[in-house]
Amino acid sequence: MSGPDGVGRDYMERQARKVEAALQPLRESGEVENIFTVVGRWDPNRAIIVAPLQPWSERSRSQFEIADDVRAAVSDMPGANVRVGSSNSLSIRGAGSGFEFALLGSNYPDIAMAADGFVAAIRERIPGLRDLRMSYRPTQPQISIHIDRRRAEDLGVPIDSISSTLRAMVDGFEVTELMVEDRAFPVLLESASGAIDDPSDLRNLFVSGANGALVPLSAFIDIREEGVAAELDRTEQRRAIEVDADIAEGYTLAEGIEALEALADEVLPPGIQFILLGEAATLEQTGREIAITFAIAVLVVLLVLAAQFESFLSAFVIILTVPFGLAAAILALYVTGTSLNIYSQIGLVMLVGLMAKNGILIVEFADQLRDRGLAVPAAIRQSSRERLRPVMMTMLSTVLGALPLILSSGPGAEARTAIGWVIFGGLGIATLFTLFLTPIFYSLLAPLGRARAHHGDRLAEQIEDSETVVEWMPAHAAE
């Protein structure tokens, strides 16, 4: 939670007590183990309240349901801006805090101007992102004292004297340390009348000038009250302003990334760079890595199949059915309302191997029938008939093995459910593609190559010819 700039720790502590009171019913019901509050750790105008939940087995509601209740209880609390977030099993920085991004530039005023326009455009054109908050708020009250150095020099006032006087009158000035029996005690120089708490009183202070004369500070200083940002963020070693937002229900992180990147290209001025942070950056990075992993998986399966069949054509027959299996898995995710997340992407990589397994049963037997002399149409028809039961048994065993993943509950159930639906729905529907498309692809590609028995017969002929040459050579040499 964060309060208005300049309110201080005492104010934030009073506001934190109100939030603790709102959390107390959860502690009494046993859903929350304890309540921990930290006020003013990084900023005196902020507070952090942590409420660890009981283990999953000891409560009936998920952390998201509990967070929604807390959010509803504190959303209208006056005097402070309260945000509710939760962590996840991936330990991603900023997990549970919503959508985060940053704008980078050369100076903060220009970045702030661009950020204001960008946030206004997001509110107008991307309704899926709501409650946008900027980290840069130049509202922290600050008093700046500007010294006319030439005037001070003319009056014989050294800068060190000005600094020492201000420190002693405002907050106390440590001049030395006193050692007493191996213990150090700081010696502070303070005002006998108490510290100054009114900025206008600073003008009435005096410092020693030339020849010991007292000179008022008002003769050579200018006091300015201004608002500054409480914190200045840096991202990738550049000046940055971070913005975060809550994601509306039914709106995915991937949709937000796509919409924001398109809007940034259109709205942001030159010199301002847009980058993603937190979960959004992790999703974009893992998306690229999953694509590379998927390509490697397909290549490895292709090479292994080519080595097994001793033919790239037979391997291509199986690989060509993989896209249809992936489409079936995406359809299963869509029907069940499961998002395409990191877990379902892992399931898609695993589905490549499972799809190849069913095709191997048909293609391998068809190659064996061709080795016995059958033509391609007859071989694939007989292989499809005789391998129907093994394919169905393999499919049922794998699909039924995914049922516990779908029906699971407890911590991590969302991850297991995503993988389970990819296997259950994807492989179940993809079996139809395997049974119908594998014979079609085999009928089209197999005639382009020869049966494996042809290579064996050719090798036998070459061995026989070499033996004939060896027998003929001694007689010819004798003549």
XYZ file of C-alpha atoms in Angstrom:
479
model
C 0.000 0.000 0.000
C 1.165 3.546 -0.714
C -0.020 6.871 0.666
C 0.313 10.456 -0.508
C 3.868 11.741 -0.730
C 5.175 13.300 2.420
C 2.743 11.698 4.890
C 5.476 9.708 6.688
C 5.638 6.474 8.638
C 3.140 7.346 11.372
C 0.414 8.006 8.832
C 1.176 4.781 6.925
C 1.184 2.800 10.155
C -2.341 3.979 10.921
C -3.460 2.997 7.419
C -1.784 -0.395 7.750
C -3.788 -1.080 10.911
C -6.983 -0.676 8.865
C -5.819 -3.283 6.348
C -4.816 -5.626 9.169
C -8.335 -5.301 10.550
C -9.727 -6.296 7.153
C -7.445 -9.373 7.138
C -8.268 -10.410 10.676
C -11.420 -12.425 9.737
C -9.263 -14.587 7.442
C -6.919 -15.296 10.317
C -9.811 -16.161 12.616
C -11.272 -18.534 10.009
C -7.909 -20.321 9.730
C -7.214 -19.472 6.077
C -4.344 -17.124 6.989
C -1.551 -18.261 9.291
C -0.352 -14.841 10.412
C -0.097 -11.193 9.408
C 3.226 -9.381 9.023
C 3.489 -5.651 8.388
C 6.525 -3.625 7.313
C 6.155 0.170 7.185
C 8.635 2.490 5.479
C 11.233 -0.036 4.429
C 12.060 1.528 1.045
C 9.817 4.559 1.256
C 8.282 6.169 4.361
C 5.034 6.547 2.422
C 4.657 2.821 1.730
C 3.821 -0.322 3.651
C 3.877 -4.028 2.869
C 1.549 -6.528 4.533
C 2.223 -10.240 4.068
C -0.389 -12.849 5.007
C 0.899 -16.430 4.480
C -1.917 -18.852 3.699
C -2.537 -22.187 5.327
C -1.553 -25.298 3.309
C -3.911 -26.208 0.482
C -5.279 -29.232 2.324
C -6.345 -27.110 5.307
C -8.466 -24.560 3.425
C -11.308 -24.763 0.941
C -10.572 -21.678 -1.184
C -7.696 -20.927 -3.549
C -5.351 -17.990 -3.090
C -7.024 -16.186 -5.994
C -10.463 -16.424 -4.364
C -9.067 -15.160 -1.069
C -7.228 -12.343 -2.867
C -10.469 -11.277 -4.573
C -12.210 -10.989 -1.200
C -9.341 -8.946 0.254
C -9.260 -6.726 -2.817
C -12.977 -6.022 -2.470
C -12.558 -5.170 1.233
C -9.700 -2.666 0.786
C -10.376 -1.235 -2.691
C -12.383 1.736 -1.383
C -10.198 2.446 1.647
C -9.538 6.218 1.802
C -6.106 7.650 2.416
C -3.969 4.993 0.688
C -3.746 3.012 -2.516
C -3.895 -0.700 -1.694
C -2.880 -3.432 -4.116
C -3.259 -7.163 -3.593
C -0.911 -9.644 -5.256
C 0.192 -13.239 -4.868
C 3.174 -15.332 -5.873
C 3.201 -18.451 -8.057
C 5.070 -21.738 -8.313
C 7.554 -20.437 -10.920
C 9.030 -17.824 -8.535
C 8.932 -15.206 -11.307
C 9.865 -11.691 -10.291
C 6.680 -9.684 -9.986
C 4.428 -12.746 -10.260
C 0.861 -12.017 -9.296
C 1.278 -8.254 -9.594
C -0.262 -8.065 -13.056
C 1.199 -6.705 -16.270
C 4.484 -4.793 -16.038
C 6.490 -2.835 -18.598
C 8.960 0.035 -18.659
C 9.687 3.010 -20.890
C 13.371 3.868 -21.328
C 14.891 7.170 -22.414
C 17.640 9.719 -21.859
C 15.950 11.906 -19.205
C 13.037 11.477 -16.821
C 10.886 14.475 -17.864
C 10.764 13.269 -21.486
C 10.049 9.699 -20.393
C 7.296 10.925 -18.050
C 5.657 12.936 -20.835
C 5.709 9.903 -23.138
C 4.457 7.638 -20.335
C 1.493 9.922 -19.610
C 0.402 9.817 -23.244
C 0.991 6.080 -23.496
C -1.009 5.329 -20.344
C -3.865 7.506 -21.586
C -3.889 5.594 -24.885
C -3.920 2.255 -23.026
C -6.928 3.312 -20.931
C -8.770 4.310 -24.084
C -7.866 1.466 -26.459
C -6.939 -1.570 -24.327
C -9.774 -2.228 -21.856
C -8.199 -5.544 -20.827
C -5.546 -3.645 -18.830
C -6.938 -1.617 -15.956
C -5.765 0.307 -12.879
C -2.516 1.449 -14.490
C 0.100 2.818 -12.080
C 3.324 4.669 -12.855
C 6.362 4.404 -10.588
C 7.416 7.984 -11.416
C 5.441 10.500 -9.404
C 7.146 13.907 -8.975
C 5.023 14.826 -5.955
C 7.454 14.164 -3.083
C 7.907 17.537 -1.286
C 11.493 18.720 -1.198
C 13.274 21.881 -0.079
C 16.279 22.876 -2.158
C 18.762 25.497 -0.971
C 20.619 27.210 -3.809
C 23.751 29.109 -2.737
C 25.031 32.158 -4.562
C 28.668 31.114 -4.313
C 30.078 34.419 -5.569
C 28.043 36.397 -3.027
C 29.079 34.013 -0.225
C 32.721 34.404 -1.218
C 32.427 38.185 -1.176
C 31.031 38.018 2.356
C 33.794 35.657 3.438
C 31.465 32.737 4.217
C 32.931 29.277 3.435
C 30.642 26.600 2.045
C 31.591 24.203 4.871
C 30.232 26.636 7.440
C 26.902 26.811 5.621
C 26.666 23.007 5.486
C 27.610 22.556 9.156
C 25.116 25.204 10.296
C 22.228 23.686 8.332
C 23.001 20.154 9.516
C 23.247 21.215 13.158
C 20.025 23.234 13.078
C 17.927 20.742 11.136
C 19.023 17.245 12.124
C 22.096 17.435 14.342
C 25.738 17.350 13.306
C 28.106 14.635 14.526
C 31.432 16.329 15.216
C 33.393 13.456 16.779
C 33.209 10.233 18.798
C 34.069 9.828 22.460
C 35.616 6.533 23.582
C 34.677 5.450 27.109
C 35.822 2.000 28.216
C 35.977 0.662 24.652
C 32.557 2.065 23.826
C 32.075 4.787 21.234
C 29.627 7.607 21.895
C 28.829 10.121 19.120
C 29.121 13.780 20.037
C 26.352 15.738 18.284
C 26.133 19.475 17.767
C 22.481 20.549 17.964
C 20.490 23.708 18.420
C 19.722 24.573 22.026
C 16.291 25.828 20.966
C 15.411 22.635 19.103
C 15.524 21.571 15.476
C 14.049 23.821 12.832
C 10.795 22.480 11.357
C 9.646 25.581 9.441
C 11.461 26.247 6.119
C 11.036 30.008 6.504
C 13.185 29.936 9.657
C 16.200 28.876 7.615
C 16.506 32.404 6.264
C 16.984 33.741 9.794
C 20.053 31.630 10.545
C 23.465 33.304 10.801
C 26.932 32.061 9.916
C 30.357 33.516 10.629
C 31.761 35.629 7.832
C 34.927 37.641 7.336
C 36.451 39.129 10.507
C 34.043 37.070 12.630
C 30.972 39.033 11.552
C 27.637 37.159 11.531
C 25.962 37.044 8.148
C 22.319 35.929 7.638
C 21.782 33.048 5.235
C 19.104 35.085 3.461
C 21.915 37.272 2.071
C 23.196 34.594 -0.286
C 20.796 31.595 -0.368
C 17.564 30.940 -2.243
C 15.091 28.425 -0.776
C 12.828 26.599 -3.219
C 10.023 24.185 -2.412
C 9.407 21.712 -5.214
C 8.038 18.258 -5.923
C 10.365 15.458 -6.951
C 9.999 11.733 -7.550
C 10.480 9.572 -4.473
C 12.398 7.009 -6.555
C 14.127 7.019 -9.926
C 14.092 3.608 -11.582
C 16.725 2.220 -13.900
C 16.244 -0.749 -16.186
C 19.051 -2.280 -18.225
C 21.308 0.504 -16.886
C 19.128 3.202 -18.447
C 16.713 5.733 -16.999
C 13.279 4.162 -16.936
C 9.728 4.653 -15.723
C 7.938 1.441 -14.822
C 4.207 0.969 -15.302
C 2.089 -1.912 -14.045
C -1.560 -2.774 -14.508
C -4.122 -5.366 -13.492
C -5.367 -7.816 -16.108
C -9.123 -8.048 -16.536
C -10.812 -11.409 -16.159
C -10.834 -13.323 -19.436
C -7.965 -11.275 -20.866
C -4.731 -13.193 -21.344
C -1.176 -12.029 -20.852
C -0.339 -12.866 -24.472
C -3.166 -10.648 -25.738
C -1.899 -7.805 -23.590
C 1.651 -8.194 -24.938
C 0.471 -8.136 -28.548
C -1.789 -5.117 -28.022
C 0.821 -3.125 -26.093
C 3.613 -3.745 -28.580
C 1.385 -2.592 -31.446
C 0.294 0.497 -29.494
C 3.890 1.339 -28.504
C 4.988 1.345 -32.146
C 2.164 3.742 -32.934
C 2.147 6.129 -29.957
C 5.630 6.376 -28.449
C 7.870 9.178 -29.775
C 11.399 8.553 -31.113
C 13.998 7.993 -28.430
C 11.612 6.191 -26.054
C 12.037 2.417 -25.852
C 9.342 -0.012 -24.695
C 10.341 -3.211 -22.873
C 8.401 -5.835 -20.944
C 9.052 -6.763 -17.322
C 8.031 -9.487 -14.894
C 5.684 -12.198 -16.085
C 5.183 -10.590 -19.499
C 8.931 -10.644 -20.203
C 9.162 -14.233 -18.951
C 6.285 -15.302 -21.180
C 7.856 -13.704 -24.256
C 11.243 -15.263 -23.506
C 9.882 -18.734 -22.828
C 7.751 -18.490 -25.972
C 10.889 -18.111 -28.064
C 12.657 -20.876 -26.175
C 9.700 -23.232 -26.553
C 9.658 -22.589 -30.321
C 13.350 -23.509 -30.535
C 12.807 -26.555 -28.336
C 9.865 -27.636 -30.465
C 11.889 -27.352 -33.674
C 14.713 -29.395 -32.125
C 12.215 -32.002 -30.937
C 10.755 -32.420 -34.425
C 14.233 -32.641 -35.968
C 15.394 -35.256 -33.432
C 12.256 -37.354 -33.974
C 12.770 -37.141 -37.742
C 16.393 -38.275 -37.532
C 15.594 -41.103 -35.136
C 12.773 -42.311 -37.374
C 14.983 -42.083 -40.458
C 17.602 -44.207 -38.722
C 15.002 -46.717 -37.600
C 13.278 -47.074 -40.976
C 16.502 -46.621 -42.959
C 14.488 -44.227 -45.088
C 13.687 -40.516 -44.898
C 10.458 -41.037 -46.854
C 8.972 -43.295 -44.175
C 10.063 -40.818 -41.500
C 8.401 -37.944 -43.382
C 5.143 -39.910 -43.513
C 4.987 -39.871 -39.717
C 6.208 -36.287 -39.283
C 3.527 -35.002 -41.673
C 0.828 -36.135 -39.220
C 2.319 -34.125 -36.344
C 0.772 -30.723 -37.334
C -2.685 -32.286 -37.330
C -2.075 -33.675 -33.849
C -0.997 -30.255 -32.611
C -4.128 -28.720 -34.134
C -6.194 -31.311 -32.290
C -4.456 -30.402 -29.027
C -5.144 -26.685 -29.568
C -8.792 -27.544 -30.241
C -8.949 -29.491 -26.969
C -7.505 -26.527 -25.075
C -9.991 -24.170 -26.719
C -13.013 -26.368 -25.957
C -12.009 -26.799 -22.301
C -11.137 -23.127 -21.831
C -7.489 -23.855 -21.015
C -4.977 -21.200 -22.028
C -1.854 -21.840 -24.092
C 0.545 -21.443 -21.184
C 4.012 -22.764 -20.427
C 2.621 -26.077 -19.191
C 0.455 -26.725 -22.237
C 3.429 -25.814 -24.460
C 5.483 -28.492 -22.716
C 2.621 -30.892 -23.393
C 2.727 -29.996 -27.102
C 6.428 -30.871 -27.255
C 5.656 -34.192 -25.590
C 2.796 -34.778 -28.032
C 5.255 -34.886 -30.944
C 6.746 -38.099 -29.610
C 3.354 -39.594 -28.776
C 2.065 -38.873 -32.281
C 5.089 -40.552 -33.845
C 4.538 -43.653 -31.725
C 1.177 -44.459 -33.347
C 2.429 -43.827 -36.871
C 5.394 -46.149 -36.353
C 3.059 -49.122 -35.804
C 1.497 -48.656 -39.251
C 4.503 -47.549 -41.299
C 6.920 -50.159 -39.938
C 4.548 -53.035 -40.683
C 3.823 -51.647 -44.160
C 7.583 -51.553 -44.870
C 7.878 -55.172 -43.751
C 5.060 -56.194 -46.121
C 6.802 -54.391 -48.974
C 9.970 -56.325 -48.163
C 7.944 -59.507 -48.691
C 7.018 -58.360 -52.177
C 3.637 -56.625 -51.746
C 2.881 -53.466 -53.679
C 2.471 -50.168 -51.867
C -1.392 -50.037 -51.983
C -1.746 -53.634 -50.811
C 0.904 -53.190 -48.094
C -0.649 -50.076 -46.575
C -4.180 -51.537 -46.675
C -3.129 -54.714 -44.905
C -1.003 -52.770 -42.400
C -3.902 -50.436 -41.552
C -6.262 -53.372 -40.948
C -3.883 -55.467 -38.858
C -2.443 -52.560 -36.853
C -5.801 -50.989 -35.982
C -6.092 -52.818 -32.663
C -2.485 -52.089 -31.494
C -2.922 -48.420 -32.399
C -6.202 -48.183 -30.500
C -4.771 -50.020 -27.478
C -1.740 -47.718 -27.417
C -3.931 -44.654 -27.746
C -6.341 -45.746 -25.006
C -3.557 -46.577 -22.567
C -1.946 -43.158 -23.075
C -5.192 -41.185 -23.046
C -6.521 -42.941 -19.952
C -3.148 -42.370 -18.306
C -3.750 -38.630 -18.699
C -7.064 -38.742 -16.844
C -5.449 -38.426 -13.374
C -3.795 -35.221 -14.578
C -7.150 -33.768 -15.618
C -9.000 -34.860 -12.500
C -6.244 -33.846 -10.090
C -6.746 -31.181 -7.437
C -4.636 -29.408 -4.868
C -1.439 -27.369 -5.277
C -0.186 -27.307 -8.865
C -3.420 -28.726 -10.290
C -3.549 -26.016 -12.978
C -0.194 -27.150 -14.398
C -1.163 -30.823 -14.443
C -4.555 -30.060 -15.978
C -3.003 -28.123 -18.873
C -0.644 -30.995 -19.738
C -3.428 -33.548 -19.248
C -5.789 -31.887 -21.719
C -3.066 -31.700 -24.356
C -2.495 -35.446 -24.071
C -6.101 -36.489 -23.513
C -7.748 -34.300 -26.118
C -4.849 -33.908 -28.527
C -3.858 -37.570 -28.781
C -7.443 -38.771 -28.663
C -8.498 -36.653 -31.635
C -5.154 -37.058 -33.392
C -5.607 -40.836 -33.519
C -8.217 -40.274 -36.200
C -5.637 -38.365 -38.242
C -3.145 -41.162 -37.704
C -5.549 -43.831 -38.944
C -6.648 -41.918 -42.040
C -3.805 -39.607 -43.013
C -0.895 -42.000 -42.440
C -2.118 -44.419 -45.159
C -2.729 -41.486 -47.513
C 0.744 -39.976 -47.002
C 2.337 -43.421 -47.262
C 0.537 -44.129 -50.536
C 1.835 -40.833 -51.964
C 5.439 -40.943 -50.724
C 6.343 -44.641 -50.540
C 6.347 -45.171 -54.359
C 9.100 -42.527 -54.600
C 11.536 -44.892 -52.879
C 12.356 -48.582 -53.040
C 11.641 -51.189 -50.412
C 14.358 -51.987 -47.911
C 14.591 -55.525 -49.327
C 15.802 -54.034 -52.618
C 18.900 -52.681 -50.902
C 19.489 -56.078 -49.288
C 19.176 -57.890 -52.614
C 21.505 -55.407 -54.260
C 24.076 -55.870 -51.487
C 23.842 -59.668 -51.864
C 24.431 -59.372 -55.618
C 27.487 -57.187 -55.040
C 28.894 -59.692 -52.540
C 28.303 -62.548 -54.989
C 29.993 -60.624 -57.816
C 33.000 -59.898 -55.622
C 33.379 -63.575 -54.736
C 33.284 -64.489 -58.441
C 36.084 -62.011 -59.164
C 38.203 -63.408 -56.352
C 37.834 -66.980 -57.738
C 38.678 -65.870 -61.282
C 41.771 -63.850 -60.418
C 44.173 -66.764 -59.534
C 43.475 -68.657 -62.771
C 43.910 -65.559 -64.851
C 47.161 -64.725 -63.065
C 48.568 -68.250 -63.821
C 47.984 -67.789 -67.552
